[in-house]
Tab-separated table of C-alpha atoms and ligand atoms in Angstrom:
chain	number	residue	atom	x	y	z
A	101	MET	CA	0.083	0.057	-0.097
A	102	THR	CA	1.609	3.227	-1.097
A	103	ASN	CA	0.703	6.868	0.244
A	104	PHE	CA	3.190	9.016	-1.679
A	105	ARG	CA	0.470	11.512	-2.665
A	106	SER	CA	-1.019	11.671	0.826
A	107	GLU	CA	2.436	12.238	2.283
A	108	GLU	CA	2.767	14.979	-0.481
A	109	LEU	CA	-0.539	16.600	0.572
A	110	PHE	CA	0.104	16.309	4.240
A	111	ARG	CA	3.532	18.076	3.799
A	112	ARG	CA	1.714	21.056	1.802
A	113	ALA	CA	-1.190	21.113	4.075
A	114	GLN	CA	1.070	21.632	7.308
A	115	GLU	CA	2.681	24.591	5.598
A	116	LEU	CA	-1.065	26.223	5.052
A	117	ILE	CA	-3.355	24.888	7.766
A	118	PRO	CA	-2.362	24.473	11.429
A	119	GLY	CA	-1.225	20.848	11.957
A	120	GLY	CA	-2.316	20.205	8.349
A	121	VAL	CA	-5.894	19.447	9.258
A	122	ASN	CA	-9.200	21.395	10.082
A	123	SER	CA	-10.052	19.338	13.030
A	124	PRO	CA	-7.029	17.909	15.342
A	125	VAL	CA	-7.923	14.053	15.578
A	126	ARG	CA	-7.670	13.873	11.835
A	127	ALA	CA	-3.821	14.504	12.054
A	128	PHE	CA	-3.165	11.005	13.412
A	129	ARG	CA	-1.047	12.509	16.246
A	130	SER	CA	-1.930	9.868	18.677
A	131	VAL	CA	-1.476	6.850	16.150
A	132	GLY	CA	1.552	8.387	14.214
A	133	GLY	CA	2.017	8.340	10.501
A	134	THR	CA	0.277	10.299	7.667
A	135	PRO	CA	-3.465	10.385	7.359
A	136	PRO	CA	-4.706	9.222	3.959
A	137	PHE	CA	-6.205	12.191	2.076
A	138	ILE	CA	-9.630	11.014	1.038
A	139	ALA	CA	-10.462	11.403	-2.748
A	140	ARG	CA	-13.902	9.843	-2.659
A	141	GLY	CA	-16.640	7.704	-0.992
A	142	GLU	CA	-18.941	5.192	-2.102
A	143	GLY	CA	-21.372	3.311	0.185
A	144	SER	CA	-19.363	1.768	3.187
A	145	HIS	CA	-16.001	2.423	1.389
A	146	ILE	CA	-13.556	5.259	0.717
A	147	PHE	CA	-10.738	5.778	-1.602
A	148	ASP	CA	-7.642	7.848	-0.958
A	149	ALA	CA	-5.416	9.982	-3.181
A	150	ASP	CA	-3.157	7.111	-3.799
A	151	GLY	CA	-5.890	4.862	-5.058
A	152	ASN	CA	-6.136	2.701	-1.740
A	153	GLU	CA	-9.471	1.541	-0.702
A	154	TYR	CA	-10.756	1.101	2.836
A	155	ILE	CA	-13.885	0.009	4.628
A	156	ASP	CA	-14.941	3.244	6.389
A	157	TYR	CA	-15.777	3.128	10.194
A	158	VAL	CA	-15.541	6.723	10.721
A	159	GLY	CA	-18.275	7.783	8.402
A	160	SER	CA	-17.537	11.392	8.830
A	161	TRP	CA	-17.524	10.725	12.620
A	162	GLY	CA	-21.059	9.772	12.522
A	163	PRO	CA	-23.377	11.722	10.054
A	164	LEU	CA	-23.317	9.073	7.372
A	165	LEU	CA	-25.662	6.572	8.784
A	166	LEU	CA	-26.597	5.673	5.145
A	167	GLY	CA	-23.095	5.460	3.845
A	168	HIS	CA	-21.521	7.832	1.290
A	169	ARG	CA	-23.338	9.084	-1.675
A	170	HIS	CA	-26.890	7.567	-0.746
A	171	PRO	CA	-29.030	8.070	-3.880
A	172	GLU	CA	-31.993	9.740	-2.007
A	173	ILE	CA	-29.709	12.312	-0.311
A	174	LEU	CA	-27.836	13.056	-3.778
A	175	SER	CA	-31.360	13.467	-5.497
A	176	ALA	CA	-32.562	15.770	-2.652
A	177	LEU	CA	-29.412	17.876	-2.836
A	178	GLU	CA	-29.664	17.898	-6.845
A	179	LYS	CA	-33.358	19.240	-6.284
A	180	ALA	CA	-32.299	21.964	-3.605
A	181	LEU	CA	-29.504	23.074	-5.907
A	182	GLU	CA	-31.893	24.079	-8.604
A	183	ILE	CA	-33.853	26.389	-6.117
A	184	GLY	CA	-30.883	28.106	-4.568
A	185	THR	CA	-28.002	27.851	-2.013
A	186	SER	CA	-28.995	30.455	0.836
A	187	PHE	CA	-31.557	32.676	1.248
A	188	GLY	CA	-31.167	33.878	4.841
A	189	ALA	CA	-34.967	33.824	5.094
A	190	PRO	CA	-37.686	31.268	6.299
A	191	THR	CA	-38.328	28.349	3.795
A	192	GLU	CA	-40.960	25.504	3.874
A	193	GLN	CA	-38.393	23.059	4.016
A	194	GLU	CA	-37.441	24.063	7.474
A	195	VAL	CA	-40.708	23.554	8.869
A	196	GLU	CA	-40.657	20.072	7.506
A	197	LEU	CA	-37.377	19.158	9.178
A	198	ALA	CA	-38.567	20.552	12.374
A	199	ALA	CA	-41.693	18.782	12.045
A	200	ALA	CA	-39.730	15.463	11.458
A	201	ILE	CA	-37.563	15.977	14.280
A	202	CYS	CA	-40.195	16.577	16.675
A	203	GLU	CA	-42.228	13.770	15.461
A	204	ALA	CA	-39.350	11.311	15.920
A	205	VAL	CA	-38.096	12.732	19.252
A	206	PRO	CA	-41.209	13.330	21.535
A	207	SER	CA	-39.181	15.247	24.012
A	208	ILE	CA	-38.672	17.968	21.476
A	209	GLU	CA	-41.716	20.246	21.391
A	210	MET	CA	-39.974	23.094	19.467
A	211	VAL	CA	-36.321	22.924	17.585
A	212	ARG	CA	-34.043	25.588	16.235
A	213	LEU	CA	-31.665	24.621	13.406
A	214	VAL	CA	-28.075	25.957	13.666
A	215	ASN	CA	-24.838	24.881	11.645
A	216	SER	CA	-22.907	22.541	14.024
A	217	GLY	CA	-22.958	20.462	16.999
A	218	THR	CA	-20.892	23.013	18.812
A	219	GLU	CA	-23.437	25.848	18.264
A	220	ALA	CA	-26.138	23.641	19.389
A	221	THR	CA	-24.474	22.999	22.826
A	222	MET	CA	-23.519	26.378	23.082
A	223	SER	CA	-26.869	27.744	22.473
A	224	ALA	CA	-28.631	25.133	24.691
A	225	VAL	CA	-26.331	25.911	27.929
A	226	ARG	CA	-27.228	29.892	27.266
A	227	LEU	CA	-30.684	29.102	27.070
A	228	ALA	CA	-30.672	26.732	30.193
A	229	ARG	CA	-29.122	29.666	32.202
A	230	GLY	CA	-31.542	32.066	30.752
A	231	PHE	CA	-34.499	30.137	31.595
A	232	THR	CA	-33.277	29.116	35.062
A	233	GLY	CA	-31.669	32.254	36.215
A	234	ARG	CA	-28.788	29.965	37.325
A	235	GLU	CA	-25.190	30.154	36.188
A	236	ARG	CA	-23.683	26.761	37.258
A	237	ILE	CA	-23.477	23.679	34.793
A	238	VAL	CA	-22.408	20.332	35.412
A	239	LYS	CA	-20.699	18.164	32.764
A	240	PHE	CA	-18.824	14.868	33.005
A	241	GLU	CA	-15.201	13.973	32.431
A	242	GLY	CA	-14.473	12.753	28.933
A	243	CYS	CA	-17.685	13.762	27.594
A	244	TYR	CA	-17.172	16.377	24.614
A	245	HIS	CA	-19.828	18.804	23.537
A	246	GLY	CA	-17.912	20.741	20.992
A	247	HIS	CA	-15.229	23.577	21.423
A	248	VAL	CA	-17.632	25.697	23.607
A	249	ASP	CA	-15.232	27.697	26.160
A	250	SER	CA	-17.163	26.760	29.403
A	251	LEU	CA	-17.433	23.182	28.156
A	252	LEU	CA	-13.836	22.555	27.159
A	253	VAL	CA	-12.955	21.405	30.626
A	254	LYS	CA	-11.631	17.695	30.965
A	255	ALA	CA	-13.300	17.067	27.621
A	256	GLY	CA	-13.062	13.858	25.723
A	257	SER	CA	-12.401	13.650	21.763
A	258	GLY	CA	-9.497	15.665	20.537
A	259	LEU	CA	-8.422	16.778	23.979
A	260	ALA	CA	-8.237	13.089	25.137
A	261	THR	CA	-6.600	12.161	22.065
A	262	LEU	CA	-3.985	14.952	22.619
A	263	GLY	CA	-3.752	14.610	26.329
A	264	LEU	CA	-4.952	18.083	27.312
A	265	ALA	CA	-6.945	18.845	30.317
A	266	GLY	CA	-8.247	21.959	28.664
A	267	SER	CA	-7.430	24.645	26.135
A	268	GLN	CA	-5.573	27.679	26.537
A	269	GLY	CA	-7.306	30.855	25.601
A	270	VAL	CA	-10.347	29.961	27.709
A	271	PRO	CA	-10.747	32.639	30.560
A	272	GLN	CA	-10.509	30.882	33.921
A	273	ALA	CA	-13.842	32.770	34.632
A	274	PHE	CA	-15.603	30.883	31.808
A	275	CYS	CA	-14.818	27.411	33.733
A	276	ASP	CA	-15.438	28.534	37.217
A	277	THR	CA	-19.319	27.927	36.541
A	278	THR	CA	-18.540	24.382	35.120
A	279	MET	CA	-18.625	21.462	37.631
A	280	VAL	CA	-16.888	18.412	36.007
A	281	LEU	CA	-18.018	15.024	37.534
A	282	PRO	CA	-17.045	11.455	36.765
A	283	PHE	CA	-19.673	9.802	34.334
A	284	ASN	CA	-21.713	6.832	35.708
A	285	ASP	CA	-21.184	7.878	39.525
A	286	VAL	CA	-24.678	8.498	40.974
A	287	ASP	CA	-23.360	9.124	44.648
A	288	VAL	CA	-21.003	12.037	43.525
A	289	LEU	CA	-23.803	13.589	41.751
A	290	GLU	CA	-26.162	13.317	44.671
A	291	GLY	CA	-23.559	14.841	46.715
A	292	VAL	CA	-23.019	17.949	44.369
A	293	PHE	CA	-26.701	18.659	44.099
A	294	ARG	CA	-26.914	18.440	48.035
A	295	THR	CA	-24.270	21.432	48.104
A	296	TYR	CA	-25.503	23.436	45.275
A	297	THR	CA	-29.070	22.835	45.459
A	298	ASP	CA	-30.729	25.758	43.609
A	299	ARG	CA	-27.558	27.020	41.857
A	300	ILE	CA	-27.044	24.491	39.015
A	301	ALA	CA	-28.881	25.752	35.618
A	302	ALA	CA	-28.218	22.637	33.623
A	303	VAL	CA	-26.519	19.095	33.565
A	304	ILE	CA	-25.159	18.369	29.867
A	305	VAL	CA	-24.356	14.838	29.107
A	306	GLU	CA	-24.010	12.468	26.197
A	307	PRO	CA	-26.223	9.766	27.378
A	308	VAL	CA	-24.009	7.377	25.288
A	309	VAL	CA	-20.571	8.884	25.546
A	310	GLY	CA	-18.875	8.682	22.138
A	311	ASN	CA	-15.932	11.029	22.887
A	312	MET	CA	-13.775	8.879	25.105
A	313	GLY	CA	-14.469	5.853	22.966
A	314	CYS	CA	-17.800	4.515	23.345
A	315	VAL	CA	-19.155	4.474	26.856
A	316	PRO	CA	-22.627	3.269	27.638
A	317	PRO	CA	-24.499	4.432	30.652
A	318	LEU	CA	-24.723	1.777	33.461
A	319	PRO	CA	-28.151	0.520	34.140
A	320	GLY	CA	-30.192	3.149	36.167
A	321	TYR	CA	-27.765	5.983	35.530
A	322	LEU	CA	-29.637	8.074	33.304
A	323	GLU	CA	-32.938	7.540	35.253
A	324	ALA	CA	-30.974	8.737	38.540
A	325	LEU	CA	-29.848	11.806	36.349
A	326	ARG	CA	-33.329	12.665	35.335
A	327	ALA	CA	-34.851	12.159	38.846
A	328	ILE	CA	-32.117	14.333	40.461
A	329	THR	CA	-32.170	16.993	38.118
A	330	ALA	CA	-35.989	17.260	38.330
A	331	ARG	CA	-35.876	17.345	42.147
A	332	TYR	CA	-33.716	20.371	42.082
A	333	GLY	CA	-35.283	22.403	39.147
A	334	THR	CA	-32.191	21.802	37.026
A	335	LEU	CA	-32.570	21.252	33.431
A	336	LEU	CA	-31.189	17.938	31.966
A	337	ILE	CA	-29.520	18.508	28.487
A	338	PHE	CA	-28.926	15.218	26.463
A	339	ASP	CA	-26.168	15.931	23.790
A	340	GLU	CA	-27.426	13.544	21.048
A	341	VAL	CA	-25.235	15.222	18.449
A	342	MET	CA	-23.724	11.507	18.150
A	343	THR	CA	-26.475	9.333	19.314
A	344	GLY	CA	-29.511	11.213	17.691
A	345	PHE	CA	-31.070	8.981	14.949
A	346	ARG	CA	-28.198	6.540	15.388
A	347	VAL	CA	-28.501	4.409	18.273
A	348	ALA	CA	-32.304	4.402	17.563
A	349	PHE	CA	-34.629	6.584	15.493
A	350	GLY	CA	-35.431	8.731	18.514
A	351	GLY	CA	-31.765	8.506	19.799
A	352	ALA	CA	-30.697	7.388	23.022
A	353	GLN	CA	-33.503	9.042	24.874
A	354	GLU	CA	-35.828	6.517	22.831
A	355	LEU	CA	-33.236	3.603	23.659
A	356	PHE	CA	-33.456	4.223	27.377
A	357	GLY	CA	-36.853	5.656	27.706
A	358	ILE	CA	-35.797	9.060	29.310
A	359	HIS	CA	-37.239	12.580	28.610
A	360	PRO	CA	-34.600	15.279	28.948
A	361	ASP	CA	-35.652	18.920	28.996
A	362	LEU	CA	-33.327	19.720	26.120
A	363	THR	CA	-31.684	17.981	23.525
A	364	THR	CA	-28.879	18.768	21.116
A	365	LEU	CA	-28.402	17.145	17.559
A	366	GLY	CA	-26.082	17.293	14.472
A	367	LYS	CA	-24.284	14.746	12.380
A	368	VAL	CA	-27.173	12.447	11.335
A	369	ILE	CA	-29.906	15.047	10.959
A	370	GLY	CA	-27.781	16.724	8.156
A	371	GLY	CA	-27.323	13.767	6.017
A	372	GLY	CA	-23.437	14.688	5.702
A	373	LEU	CA	-23.919	18.336	5.398
A	374	PRO	CA	-23.120	20.768	8.177
A	375	VAL	CA	-25.991	21.201	10.538
A	376	GLY	CA	-26.888	21.230	14.225
A	377	ALA	CA	-30.143	21.687	16.191
A	378	PHE	CA	-31.405	22.088	19.727
A	379	GLY	CA	-34.862	21.796	21.037
A	380	GLY	CA	-36.956	20.465	23.757
A	381	ARG	CA	-39.934	21.769	26.033
A	382	LYS	CA	-42.053	24.424	24.640
A	383	ASP	CA	-41.788	26.668	27.428
A	384	ILE	CA	-38.102	26.664	27.549
A	385	MET	CA	-37.757	27.015	23.889
A	386	SER	CA	-40.060	29.855	23.936
A	387	LYS	CA	-37.386	31.949	25.622
A	388	LEU	CA	-35.486	32.117	22.657
A	389	ALA	CA	-35.252	35.272	20.575
A	390	PRO	CA	-37.363	36.617	18.944
A	391	ALA	CA	-39.972	34.774	20.966
A	392	GLY	CA	-38.138	35.580	24.209
A	393	PRO	CA	-34.939	37.202	25.642
A	394	VAL	CA	-32.324	34.519	24.998
A	395	TYR	CA	-30.288	35.725	21.916
A	396	GLN	CA	-29.225	33.290	19.241
A	397	ALA	CA	-28.903	33.751	15.648
A	398	GLY	CA	-27.084	32.481	12.528
A	399	THR	CA	-26.861	33.494	8.752
A	400	LEU	CA	-26.775	30.061	7.297
A	401	SER	CA	-28.988	28.431	9.928
A	402	GLY	CA	-31.568	26.307	8.164
A	403	ASN	CA	-29.634	26.255	5.000
A	404	PRO	CA	-31.525	24.766	2.115
A	405	LEU	CA	-28.794	22.243	1.070
A	406	ALA	CA	-28.397	20.960	4.669
A	407	VAL	CA	-31.962	20.923	5.339
A	408	ALA	CA	-32.795	18.866	2.003
A	409	ALA	CA	-30.095	16.413	2.894
A	410	GLY	CA	-31.458	16.009	6.643
A	411	LEU	CA	-35.021	15.605	5.417
A	412	ALA	CA	-33.921	13.052	3.006
A	413	MET	CA	-32.043	11.174	5.575
A	414	LEU	CA	-34.989	11.252	8.393
A	415	ARG	CA	-37.546	10.280	5.613
A	416	HIS	CA	-35.570	7.342	4.711
A	417	LEU	CA	-34.873	6.254	8.226
A	418	LYS	CA	-38.814	6.510	8.904
A	419	ALA	CA	-39.453	4.461	5.940
A	420	HIS	CA	-37.115	1.844	6.722
A	421	PRO	CA	-37.072	0.942	10.382
A	422	GLU	CA	-35.453	-2.282	9.565
A	423	ILE	CA	-32.095	-0.379	9.172
A	424	TYR	CA	-31.661	-0.131	13.067
A	425	ARG	CA	-31.874	-4.009	13.263
A	426	ARG	CA	-29.491	-4.524	10.469
A	427	LEU	CA	-26.972	-2.148	11.976
A	428	GLU	CA	-27.449	-3.717	15.449
A	429	ALA	CA	-26.755	-7.335	14.084
A	430	HIS	CA	-23.717	-5.910	12.174
A	431	THR	CA	-22.225	-4.284	14.800
A	432	ALA	CA	-22.890	-7.048	17.333
A	433	ALA	CA	-21.028	-9.410	15.050
A	434	LEU	CA	-18.160	-6.957	14.845
A	435	CYS	CA	-18.025	-7.022	18.573
A	436	ALA	CA	-18.824	-10.677	19.368
A	437	SER	CA	-15.618	-11.651	20.467
A	438	VAL	CA	-12.256	-9.982	21.720
A	439	PRO	CA	-8.897	-11.433	22.759
A	440	PRO	CA	-7.704	-11.364	26.384
A	441	GLY	CA	-6.520	-7.587	27.269
A	442	VAL	CA	-9.180	-6.073	24.936
A	443	THR	CA	-12.492	-4.859	26.031
A	444	VAL	CA	-15.306	-3.945	23.609
A	445	ASN	CA	-18.037	-1.267	24.182
A	446	ARG	CA	-21.262	-1.029	22.206
A	447	ALA	CA	-24.227	0.913	21.804
A	448	GLY	CA	-26.498	0.218	18.741
A	449	SER	CA	-24.025	0.970	15.879
A	450	MET	CA	-21.432	2.840	17.707
A	451	PHE	CA	-18.409	0.669	19.239
A	452	THR	CA	-14.922	0.958	20.619
A	453	TRP	CA	-12.092	-1.716	21.131
A	454	PHE	CA	-10.349	-0.634	24.288
A	455	PHE	CA	-6.801	-2.105	24.942
A	456	THR	CA	-7.532	-2.688	28.463
A	457	GLU	CA	-8.921	-5.431	30.636
A	458	GLY	CA	-11.829	-3.326	31.389
A	459	PRO	CA	-14.450	-2.773	32.171
A	460	VAL	CA	-14.669	0.788	30.735
A	461	TYR	CA	-17.405	2.922	32.329
A	462	ASP	CA	-15.902	6.362	32.815
A	463	TYR	CA	-12.879	8.434	31.769
A	464	GLU	CA	-10.642	7.083	34.157
A	465	SER	CA	-11.229	3.453	33.068
A	466	ALA	CA	-11.004	4.644	29.467
A	467	GLN	CA	-7.628	6.178	30.242
A	468	ARG	CA	-6.176	2.745	31.256
A	469	SER	CA	-6.019	1.662	27.792
A	470	ASP	CA	-2.867	0.701	26.101
A	471	THR	CA	-2.825	3.757	23.633
A	472	ALA	CA	0.653	2.293	22.102
A	473	ARG	CA	-1.139	-0.979	21.463
A	474	PHE	CA	-4.033	0.720	20.091
A	475	ALA	CA	-1.758	2.514	17.642
A	476	ARG	CA	-0.129	-0.724	16.352
A	477	PHE	CA	-3.635	-2.324	16.054
A	478	PHE	CA	-4.869	0.952	14.222
A	479	HIS	CA	-2.141	0.780	11.618
A	480	ALA	CA	-2.402	-3.039	11.204
A	481	MET	CA	-6.138	-2.582	10.293
A	482	LEU	CA	-5.280	0.457	8.023
A	483	GLU	CA	-2.869	-1.742	6.284
A	484	ARG	CA	-5.573	-4.468	5.712
A	485	GLY	CA	-7.793	-1.820	4.265
A	486	ILE	CA	-10.112	-0.987	7.346
A	487	TYR	CA	-10.301	2.629	8.314
A	488	LEU	CA	-11.028	3.158	12.128
A	489	PRO	CA	-11.018	6.356	13.970
A	490	PRO	CA	-7.238	7.348	14.337
A	491	SER	CA	-7.675	7.701	18.337
A	492	GLN	CA	-8.219	5.297	21.235
A	493	PHE	CA	-10.711	7.974	22.477
A	494	GLU	CA	-13.351	8.315	19.614
A	495	ALA	CA	-16.216	5.893	18.847
A	496	ALA	CA	-16.342	3.898	15.714
A	497	PHE	CA	-19.386	3.956	13.399
A	498	VAL	CA	-21.022	1.207	11.414
A	499	SER	CA	-23.495	2.397	8.405
A	500	ALA	CA	-26.290	0.779	6.721
A	501	ALA	CA	-24.172	0.369	3.597
A	502	HIS	CA	-21.751	-2.021	5.240
A	503	SER	CA	-22.350	-5.474	3.855
A	504	ASP	CA	-22.053	-8.978	5.436
A	505	GLU	CA	-18.805	-9.321	3.435
A	506	ASP	CA	-17.439	-6.003	4.819
A	507	ILE	CA	-18.207	-7.163	8.564
A	508	ARG	CA	-16.753	-10.333	7.724
A	509	ARG	CA	-13.555	-8.880	6.264
A	510	THR	CA	-13.272	-6.590	9.127
A	511	VAL	CA	-13.589	-9.347	11.740
A	512	ALA	CA	-11.052	-11.412	9.667
A	513	ALA	CA	-8.457	-8.326	9.748
A	514	ALA	CA	-9.077	-7.774	13.350
A	515	CYS	CA	-8.028	-11.466	14.146
A	516	GLU	CA	-4.864	-10.674	12.723
A	517	ALA	CA	-4.167	-7.212	13.892
A	518	TRP	CA	-4.653	-8.047	17.651
A	519	GLN	CA	-1.320	-9.694	17.174
A	520	ALA	CA	0.095	-6.512	16.100
B	258	HOZ	N1	-14.176	15.601	17.484
B	258	HOZ	C1	-14.825	15.041	16.470
B	258	HOZ	C2	-15.356	13.606	16.909
B	258	HOZ	N2	-15.540	13.387	17.995
B	258	HOZ	C3	-13.903	14.925	15.225
B	258	HOZ	C4	-14.103	15.852	14.101
B	258	HOZ	C5	-13.350	15.559	12.887
B	258	HOZ	O1	-12.281	15.548	12.978
B	258	HOZ	O2	-13.945	15.649	12.049
């Protein structure tokens, strides 16, 4: 497998773009080597600039639930292009997408579209503070909610990959109102609420964490979160940017039967185009400008191309509920057996092979992974044509486009690569 063209592009990129990439984890810093520069994708496969072909388990970090270049999404985009690319004014399709989201996710009574998951979580936190009149927020170690100043504390994803506790450039005052607790620990949560009773505006959580690798909630944890926040008048925000429409049509909240007050979405709802959304209870959402006093705005919000792709995605998923059974079966087959020293975590079509005896249920246990061994495994898989997230602390994603043969080849590759 050669990568001369990717190496040449990476050298040039590093002269022009910080670290050579437009988002840190893509630079392969924690696994070493040169990232393949992707030339095109088709279904479950991607092809790099040197002509190498891979089975793709990144799927653009989650959005491509139907794989690359799904015909219904392409056709919706072609139709949208005939009409215009941006108006900065309301359109009928935005109303349709809002209706599709509210119908699929019953806790969302009203929704606002934005352009990224980061915008969605930033806005949801501001809204929670505006609604409650409180300033403090609680987040969990290893959860990542985009690069929002006040949420970049002990965050997962790129910060975990690069081994950073936080980011320079964030004023201390922005973090002083953020309390960071271990995920999956009810006692610590109870203790914090007993101390801060009526001062916590919101708890924000990835109900299945995808940004320290895949870490599902322990039985009863989300139920406890819901009960405690309700008792203290604190809003519960589910960050479902990754899990929304992925672990189930109605997201993790459908899977676990929990109604949060606010939900953030992104990834799948854009069908591969840049989009985000936040929504929830009508009485809370009605506080948003221009209906209420909490400000939030965006020139490209509700962009016609992103809305068209998102609507095509949600309509396809609604019409084909069997997709979730297929995703479940394929991902379960990938996770069916691991050798000693490897722990596998899975929720629906998200999974991670952790290089530790396990169990992995929070950031500390995820950090026990042997990242050098992960890096060797990662490269052994890449050489065998399997493209995994280039970090121990990111979830892998299966799409509906993955075939039985893709899964069989991946399992066979993994059996060899464990020895690397
Ligand atoms: N932090 C993103 C996933 N958790 C990765 C984004 C990207 O590199 O595209």
